[in-house]
Coordinates of C-alpha atoms and ligand atoms in Angstrom, one line a residue:
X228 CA 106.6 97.9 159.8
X229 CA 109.8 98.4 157.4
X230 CA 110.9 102.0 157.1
X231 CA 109.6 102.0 153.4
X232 CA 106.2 101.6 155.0
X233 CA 106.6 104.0 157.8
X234 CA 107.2 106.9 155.3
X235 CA 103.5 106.5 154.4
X236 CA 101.9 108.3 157.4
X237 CA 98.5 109.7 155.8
X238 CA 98.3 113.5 156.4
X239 CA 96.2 116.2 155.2
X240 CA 94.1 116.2 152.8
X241 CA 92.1 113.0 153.2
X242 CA 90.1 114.0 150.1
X243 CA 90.7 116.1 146.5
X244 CA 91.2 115.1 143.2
X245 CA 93.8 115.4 140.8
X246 CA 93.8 115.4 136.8
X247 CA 96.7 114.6 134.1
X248 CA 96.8 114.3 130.7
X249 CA 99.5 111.8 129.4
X250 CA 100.0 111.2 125.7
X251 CA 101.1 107.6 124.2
X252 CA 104.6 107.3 122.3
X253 CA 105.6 105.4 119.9
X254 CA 108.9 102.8 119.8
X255 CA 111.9 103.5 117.8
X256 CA 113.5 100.9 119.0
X257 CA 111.2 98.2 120.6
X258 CA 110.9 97.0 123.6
X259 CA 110.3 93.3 123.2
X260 CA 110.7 90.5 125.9
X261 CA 110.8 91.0 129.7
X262 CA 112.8 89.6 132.7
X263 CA 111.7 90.1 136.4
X264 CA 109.3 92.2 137.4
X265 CA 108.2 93.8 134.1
X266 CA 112.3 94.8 133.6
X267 CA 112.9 95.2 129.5
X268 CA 115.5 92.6 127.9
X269 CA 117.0 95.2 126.0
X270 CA 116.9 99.5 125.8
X271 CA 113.7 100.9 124.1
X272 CA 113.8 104.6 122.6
X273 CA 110.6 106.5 121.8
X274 CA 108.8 109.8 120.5
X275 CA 106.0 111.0 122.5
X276 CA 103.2 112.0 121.0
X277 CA 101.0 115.1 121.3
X278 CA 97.5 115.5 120.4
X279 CA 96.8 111.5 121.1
X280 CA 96.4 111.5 124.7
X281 CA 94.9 110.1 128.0
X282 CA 93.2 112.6 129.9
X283 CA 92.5 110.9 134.0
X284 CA 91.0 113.0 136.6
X285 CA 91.8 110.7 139.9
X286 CA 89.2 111.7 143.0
X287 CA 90.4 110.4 146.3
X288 CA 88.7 109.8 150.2
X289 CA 89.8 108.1 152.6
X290 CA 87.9 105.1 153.4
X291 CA 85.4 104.2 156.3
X292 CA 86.9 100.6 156.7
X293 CA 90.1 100.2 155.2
X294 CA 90.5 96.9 154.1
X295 CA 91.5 96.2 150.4
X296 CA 91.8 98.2 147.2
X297 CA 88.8 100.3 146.7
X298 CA 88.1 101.3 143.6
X299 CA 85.7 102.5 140.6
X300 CA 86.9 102.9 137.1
X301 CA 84.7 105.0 134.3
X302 CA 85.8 105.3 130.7
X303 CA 84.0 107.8 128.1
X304 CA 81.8 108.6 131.5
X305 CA 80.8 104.4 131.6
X306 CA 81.7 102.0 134.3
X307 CA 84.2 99.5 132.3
X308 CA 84.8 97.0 134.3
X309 CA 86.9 94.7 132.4
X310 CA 90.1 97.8 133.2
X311 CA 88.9 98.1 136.2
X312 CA 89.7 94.3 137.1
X313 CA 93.2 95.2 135.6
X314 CA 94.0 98.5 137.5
X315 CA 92.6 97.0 141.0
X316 CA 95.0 94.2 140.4
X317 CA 98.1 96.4 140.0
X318 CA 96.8 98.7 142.9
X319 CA 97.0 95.5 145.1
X320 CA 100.7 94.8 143.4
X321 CA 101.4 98.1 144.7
X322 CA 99.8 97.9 147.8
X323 CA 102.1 95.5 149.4
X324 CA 104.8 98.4 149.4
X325 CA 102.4 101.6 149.3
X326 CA 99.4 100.7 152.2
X327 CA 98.1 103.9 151.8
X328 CA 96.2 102.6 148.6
X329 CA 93.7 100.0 151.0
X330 CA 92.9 103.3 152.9
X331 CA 91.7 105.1 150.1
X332 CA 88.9 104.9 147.6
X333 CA 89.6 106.1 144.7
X334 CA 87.6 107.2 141.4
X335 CA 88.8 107.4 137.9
X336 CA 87.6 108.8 135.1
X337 CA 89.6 108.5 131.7
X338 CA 88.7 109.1 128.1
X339 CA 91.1 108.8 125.2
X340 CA 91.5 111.7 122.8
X341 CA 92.0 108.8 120.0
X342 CA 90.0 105.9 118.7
X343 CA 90.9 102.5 120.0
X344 CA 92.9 99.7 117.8
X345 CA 94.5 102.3 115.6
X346 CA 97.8 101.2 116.3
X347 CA 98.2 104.1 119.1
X348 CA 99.0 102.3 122.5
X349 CA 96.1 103.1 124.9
X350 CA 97.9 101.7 127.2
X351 CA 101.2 103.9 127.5
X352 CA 99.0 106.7 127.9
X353 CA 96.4 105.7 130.2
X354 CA 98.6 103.7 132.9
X355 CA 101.2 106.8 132.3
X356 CA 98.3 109.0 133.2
X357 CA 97.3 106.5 136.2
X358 CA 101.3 106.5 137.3
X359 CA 101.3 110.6 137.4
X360 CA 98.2 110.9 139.2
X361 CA 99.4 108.4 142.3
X362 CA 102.7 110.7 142.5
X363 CA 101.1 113.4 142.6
X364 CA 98.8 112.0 145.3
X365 CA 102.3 111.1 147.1
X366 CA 103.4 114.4 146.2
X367 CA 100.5 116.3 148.2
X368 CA 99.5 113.8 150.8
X369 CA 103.4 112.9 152.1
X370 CA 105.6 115.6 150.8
X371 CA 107.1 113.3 149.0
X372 CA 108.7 113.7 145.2
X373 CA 108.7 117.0 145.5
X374 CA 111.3 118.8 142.5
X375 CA 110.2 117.7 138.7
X376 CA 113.3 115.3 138.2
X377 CA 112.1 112.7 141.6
X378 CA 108.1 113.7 140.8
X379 CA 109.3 112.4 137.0
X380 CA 111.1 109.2 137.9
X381 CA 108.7 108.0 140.3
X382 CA 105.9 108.2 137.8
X383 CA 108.1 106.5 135.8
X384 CA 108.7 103.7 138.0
X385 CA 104.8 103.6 138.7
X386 CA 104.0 103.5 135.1
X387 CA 106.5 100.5 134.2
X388 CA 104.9 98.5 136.3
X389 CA 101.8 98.7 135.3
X390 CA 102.7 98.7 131.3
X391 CA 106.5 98.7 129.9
X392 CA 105.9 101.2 127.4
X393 CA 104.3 103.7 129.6
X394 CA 107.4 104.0 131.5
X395 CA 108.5 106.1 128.6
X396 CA 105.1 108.6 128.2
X397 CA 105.9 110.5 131.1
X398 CA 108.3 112.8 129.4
X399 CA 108.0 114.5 126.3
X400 CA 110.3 114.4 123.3
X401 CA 112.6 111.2 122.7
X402 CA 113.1 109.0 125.8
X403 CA 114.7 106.0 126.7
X404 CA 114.2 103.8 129.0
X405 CA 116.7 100.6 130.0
X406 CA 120.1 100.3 131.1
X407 CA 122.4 101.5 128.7
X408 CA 126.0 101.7 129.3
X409 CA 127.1 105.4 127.5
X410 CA 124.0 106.9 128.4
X411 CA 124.3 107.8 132.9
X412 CA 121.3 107.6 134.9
X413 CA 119.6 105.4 132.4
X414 CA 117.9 102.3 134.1
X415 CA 115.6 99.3 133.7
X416 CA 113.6 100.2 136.4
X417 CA 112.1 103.7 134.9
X418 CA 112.7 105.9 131.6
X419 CA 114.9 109.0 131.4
X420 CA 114.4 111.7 128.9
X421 CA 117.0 111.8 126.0
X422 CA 120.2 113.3 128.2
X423 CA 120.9 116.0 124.8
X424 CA 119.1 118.0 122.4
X425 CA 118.1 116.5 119.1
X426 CA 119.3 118.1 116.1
X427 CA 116.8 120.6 114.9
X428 CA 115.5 118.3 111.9
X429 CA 113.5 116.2 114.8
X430 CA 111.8 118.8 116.2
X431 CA 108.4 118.5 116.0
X432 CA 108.9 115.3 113.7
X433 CA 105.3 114.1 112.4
X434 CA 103.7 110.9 112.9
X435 CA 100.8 110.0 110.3
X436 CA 99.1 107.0 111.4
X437 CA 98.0 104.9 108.6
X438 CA 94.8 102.8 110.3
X439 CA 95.1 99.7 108.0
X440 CA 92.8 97.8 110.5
X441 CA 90.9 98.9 113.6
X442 CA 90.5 95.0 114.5
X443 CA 91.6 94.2 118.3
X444 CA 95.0 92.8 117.7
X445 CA 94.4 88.7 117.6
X446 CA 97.7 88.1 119.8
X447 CA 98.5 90.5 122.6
X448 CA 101.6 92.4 123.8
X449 CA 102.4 90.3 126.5
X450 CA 102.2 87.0 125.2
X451 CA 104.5 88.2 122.4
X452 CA 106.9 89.6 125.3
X453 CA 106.4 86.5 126.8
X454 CA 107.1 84.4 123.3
X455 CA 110.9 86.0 123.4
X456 CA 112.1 83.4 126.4
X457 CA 113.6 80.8 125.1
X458 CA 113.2 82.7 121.2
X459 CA 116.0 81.3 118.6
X460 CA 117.0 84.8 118.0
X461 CA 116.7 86.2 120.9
X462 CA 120.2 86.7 121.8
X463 CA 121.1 88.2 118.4
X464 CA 118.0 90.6 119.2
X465 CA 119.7 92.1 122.5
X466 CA 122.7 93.0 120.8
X467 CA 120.7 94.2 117.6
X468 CA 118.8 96.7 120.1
X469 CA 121.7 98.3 121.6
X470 CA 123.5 98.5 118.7
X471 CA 120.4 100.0 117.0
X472 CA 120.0 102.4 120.1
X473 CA 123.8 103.2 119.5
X474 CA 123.0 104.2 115.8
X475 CA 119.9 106.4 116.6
X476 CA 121.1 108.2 119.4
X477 CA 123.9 109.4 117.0
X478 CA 121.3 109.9 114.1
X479 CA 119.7 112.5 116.6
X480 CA 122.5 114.1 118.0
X481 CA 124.0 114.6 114.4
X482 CA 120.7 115.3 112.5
X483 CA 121.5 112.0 110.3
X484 CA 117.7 111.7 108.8
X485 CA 119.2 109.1 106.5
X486 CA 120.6 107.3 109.5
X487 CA 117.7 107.8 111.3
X488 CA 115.3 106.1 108.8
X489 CA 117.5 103.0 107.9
X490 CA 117.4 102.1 111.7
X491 CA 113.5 103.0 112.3
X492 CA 112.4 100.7 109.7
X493 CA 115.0 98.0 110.7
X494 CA 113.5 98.2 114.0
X495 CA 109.5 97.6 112.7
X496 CA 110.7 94.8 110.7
X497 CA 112.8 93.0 113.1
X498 CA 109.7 93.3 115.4
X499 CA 107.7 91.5 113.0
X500 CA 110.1 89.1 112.0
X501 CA 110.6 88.1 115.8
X502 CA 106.8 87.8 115.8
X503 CA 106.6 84.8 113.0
X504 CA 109.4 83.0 114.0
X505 CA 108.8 82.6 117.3
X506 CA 107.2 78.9 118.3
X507 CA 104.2 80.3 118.5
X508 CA 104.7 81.8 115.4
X509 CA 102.5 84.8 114.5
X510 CA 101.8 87.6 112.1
X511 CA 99.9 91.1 112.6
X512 CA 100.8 92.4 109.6
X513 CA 98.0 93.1 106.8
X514 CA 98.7 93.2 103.2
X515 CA 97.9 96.5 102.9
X516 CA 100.4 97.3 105.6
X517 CA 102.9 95.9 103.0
X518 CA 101.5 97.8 100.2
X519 CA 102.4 101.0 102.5
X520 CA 105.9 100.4 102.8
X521 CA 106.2 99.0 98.9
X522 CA 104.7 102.5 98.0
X523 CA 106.8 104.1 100.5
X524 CA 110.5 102.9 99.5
X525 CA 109.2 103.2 95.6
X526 CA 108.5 107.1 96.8
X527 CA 111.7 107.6 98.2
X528 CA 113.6 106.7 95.5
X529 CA 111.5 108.6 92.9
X530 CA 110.4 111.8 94.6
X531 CA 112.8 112.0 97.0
X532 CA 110.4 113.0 100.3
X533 CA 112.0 112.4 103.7
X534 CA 109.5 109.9 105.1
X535 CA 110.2 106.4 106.8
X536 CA 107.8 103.8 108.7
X537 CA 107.6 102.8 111.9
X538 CA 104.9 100.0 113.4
X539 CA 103.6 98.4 116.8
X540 CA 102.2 95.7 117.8
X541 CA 99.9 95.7 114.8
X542 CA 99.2 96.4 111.1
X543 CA 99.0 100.3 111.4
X544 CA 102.2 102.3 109.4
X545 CA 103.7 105.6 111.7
X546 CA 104.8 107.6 109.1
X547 CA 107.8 110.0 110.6
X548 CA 108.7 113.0 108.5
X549 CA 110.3 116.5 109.2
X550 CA 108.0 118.6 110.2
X551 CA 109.2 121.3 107.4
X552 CA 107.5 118.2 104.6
X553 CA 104.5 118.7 106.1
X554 CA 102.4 119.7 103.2
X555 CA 104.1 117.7 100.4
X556 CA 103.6 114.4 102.8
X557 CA 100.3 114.8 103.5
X558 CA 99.3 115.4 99.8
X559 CA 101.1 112.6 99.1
X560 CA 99.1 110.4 101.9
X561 CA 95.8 111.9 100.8
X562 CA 96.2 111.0 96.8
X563 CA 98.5 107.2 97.3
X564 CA 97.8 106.0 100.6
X565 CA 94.3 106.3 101.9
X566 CA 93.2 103.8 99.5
X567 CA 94.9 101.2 101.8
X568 CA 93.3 102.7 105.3
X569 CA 90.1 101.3 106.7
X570 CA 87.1 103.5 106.2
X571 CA 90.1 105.8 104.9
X572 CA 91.5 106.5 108.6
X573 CA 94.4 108.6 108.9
X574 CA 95.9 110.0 112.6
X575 CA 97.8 112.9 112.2
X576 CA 100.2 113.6 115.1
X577 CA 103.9 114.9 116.2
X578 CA 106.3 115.3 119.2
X579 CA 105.2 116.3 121.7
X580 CA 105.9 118.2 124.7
X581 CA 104.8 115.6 127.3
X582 CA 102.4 114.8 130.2
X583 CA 100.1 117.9 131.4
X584 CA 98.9 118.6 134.9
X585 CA 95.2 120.0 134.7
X586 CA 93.9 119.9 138.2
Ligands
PMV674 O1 104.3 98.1 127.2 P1 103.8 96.9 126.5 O2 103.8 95.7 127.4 O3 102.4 97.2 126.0 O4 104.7 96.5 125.3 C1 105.0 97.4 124.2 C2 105.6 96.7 123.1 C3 105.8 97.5 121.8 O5 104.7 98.4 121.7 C4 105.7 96.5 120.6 C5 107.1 98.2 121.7 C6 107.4 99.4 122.6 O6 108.5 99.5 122.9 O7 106.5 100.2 122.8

């Protein structure tokens, strides 16, 4: 047995159950294209949300005959297997260095505090939910992970490899995860939480989700990751991210909003440009998504209000705005843009303060 194994020794308890709530975040600059084992191409920088979260309660026994994975997954209070093929199959990925997990049966329960398609990743939040509750299960069954920084980056670590981008929900604020030279202790193997404190325009910064389309997306996330080998542009991209990552982390430090904006919106665009000129080329944009960001620059320069656009995989606008412009920018949402939302669907959210134990 290699010493990495021999660390797991089961101990007391054998049975309990543990609950987190993890919100999803959203890009700044995008993680697109992998290498390895699910290892980002290039840095990724992102705002975590607040009020859209996953809340997971995990309930664990151990097993009469351990064998394999043993596992049942309910969403909404409903057996879904269709996840639960997915999460059994990264269990086993993990089991080959954890064996604990073939001794165990374990029972989630997961609901979403946001509607599904709306251009808020279900999936940061609910494998950065799964990734806390298996630390913590480390945490009280092996003693293991025990001060917040280790507990942090070994959810972390858990989360990447189950989703990329849920790497980066298990901290609140901004966070950044990849290897990037001027920022120490950043790594492609987990997120870190941004190493200074924003300037205080950020705090709090809003996120209005413009639903344009609540439509599954028609290509997904990891065969567009997968669509950036061998990608024409894909070196230019690299360098693009870091020197975008360059650019915001000195928007935030200085409070640069203007900074801050030009970069943000680069960043959506260059994702979707990557998108239709790969070979498989692609596009998830909507027209109305384009009418957004028409309306949106044609704002700016007439009445001035500090807003800027982000997007995701998908046709949904993030709208990011101080949260001081709160009132004028919701007005301004209510009266121009939900015209161009389907069934009129707006999310509001905000940074937030990140992942919540609750049992
Ligand atoms: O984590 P994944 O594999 O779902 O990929 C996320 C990709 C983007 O959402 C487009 C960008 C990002 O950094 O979150």
């Amino acid at each position: 047995m290699s010493e990495k194994k021999k660390s797991f020794v089961l101990k007391e308890p054998h049975r309990g159950s543990i609950a987190w709530q993890c919100p999803s975040n959203i890009a700044l600059v995008k993680y697109w294209g992998k290498k390895g084992n699910q290892l980002p191409v290039n840095p990724s920088l992102s705002m975590t949300l607040s009020n859209s979260f996953t809340e997971m309660r995990m309930e664990f026994r151990m097993q009469e005959r351990p064998g394999n994975i043993s596992l049942e997954y309910y969403f909404d209070d409903k057996r879904n297997p269709g996840f639960e093929v997915r999460i059994r199959s990264y269990l086993a990925g993990l089991s080959v260095d954890l064996p604990y997990l073939n001794h165990l049966h374990l029972t989630l329960n997961s609901r979403n505090t946001f509607p599904h398609s709306t251009g808020i990743a279900s999936s940061a939040s609910s494998m950065g939910a799964l990734a806390l509750c298996l630390s913590s299960l480390e945490q009280e069954m092996f003693g293991m992970h025990q001060d917040d920084f280790a507990f942090r980056s070994r959810a972390s670590f858990l989360a990447r490899l189950a989703s990329g981008s849920a790497s980066r929900s298990v901290y609140g604020g901004f966070v950044v995860w990849g290897h990037f030279p001027s920022l120490p202790g950043s790594s492609d193997e987990m997120a870190i939480p941004l190493p200074f404190q924003p300037e205080n325009v950020f705090n709090g910064l809003k996120d209005s989700i413009l639903v344009v389309s609540k439509q599954a997306k028609s290509v997904s996330s990891s065969a567009g990751h997968a669509l950036m080998n061998g990608h024409s542009y894909a070196e230019a991209r690299i360098r693009n991210a870091s020197i975008n990552l360059d650019g915001l982390l000195s928007a935030l430090r200085q409070g640069d909003l203007e900074g801050f904006f030009t970069i943000t919106e680069w960043e959506a665009l260059n994702l979707h440009a990557l998108m239709m000129t790969s070979s498989r080329a692609y596009l998830l944009i909507e027209p109305n998504t384009l009418r957004i960001v028409k309306a949106l620059r044609s704002m700016r320069e007439t009445e001035g209000l500090p807003v800027c656009f982000t997007l995701d995989a998908g046709p949904n606008v993030h709208l990011l705005y101080p949260a001081a412009e709160e009132v004028k920018v919701r007005d301004w949402i209510d009266s121009r843009l939900k015209e161009y939302c389907e069934d009129g669907t707006v999310i509001h959210d905000q940074c937030g303060k990140g992942p919540q134990r609750t049992e």
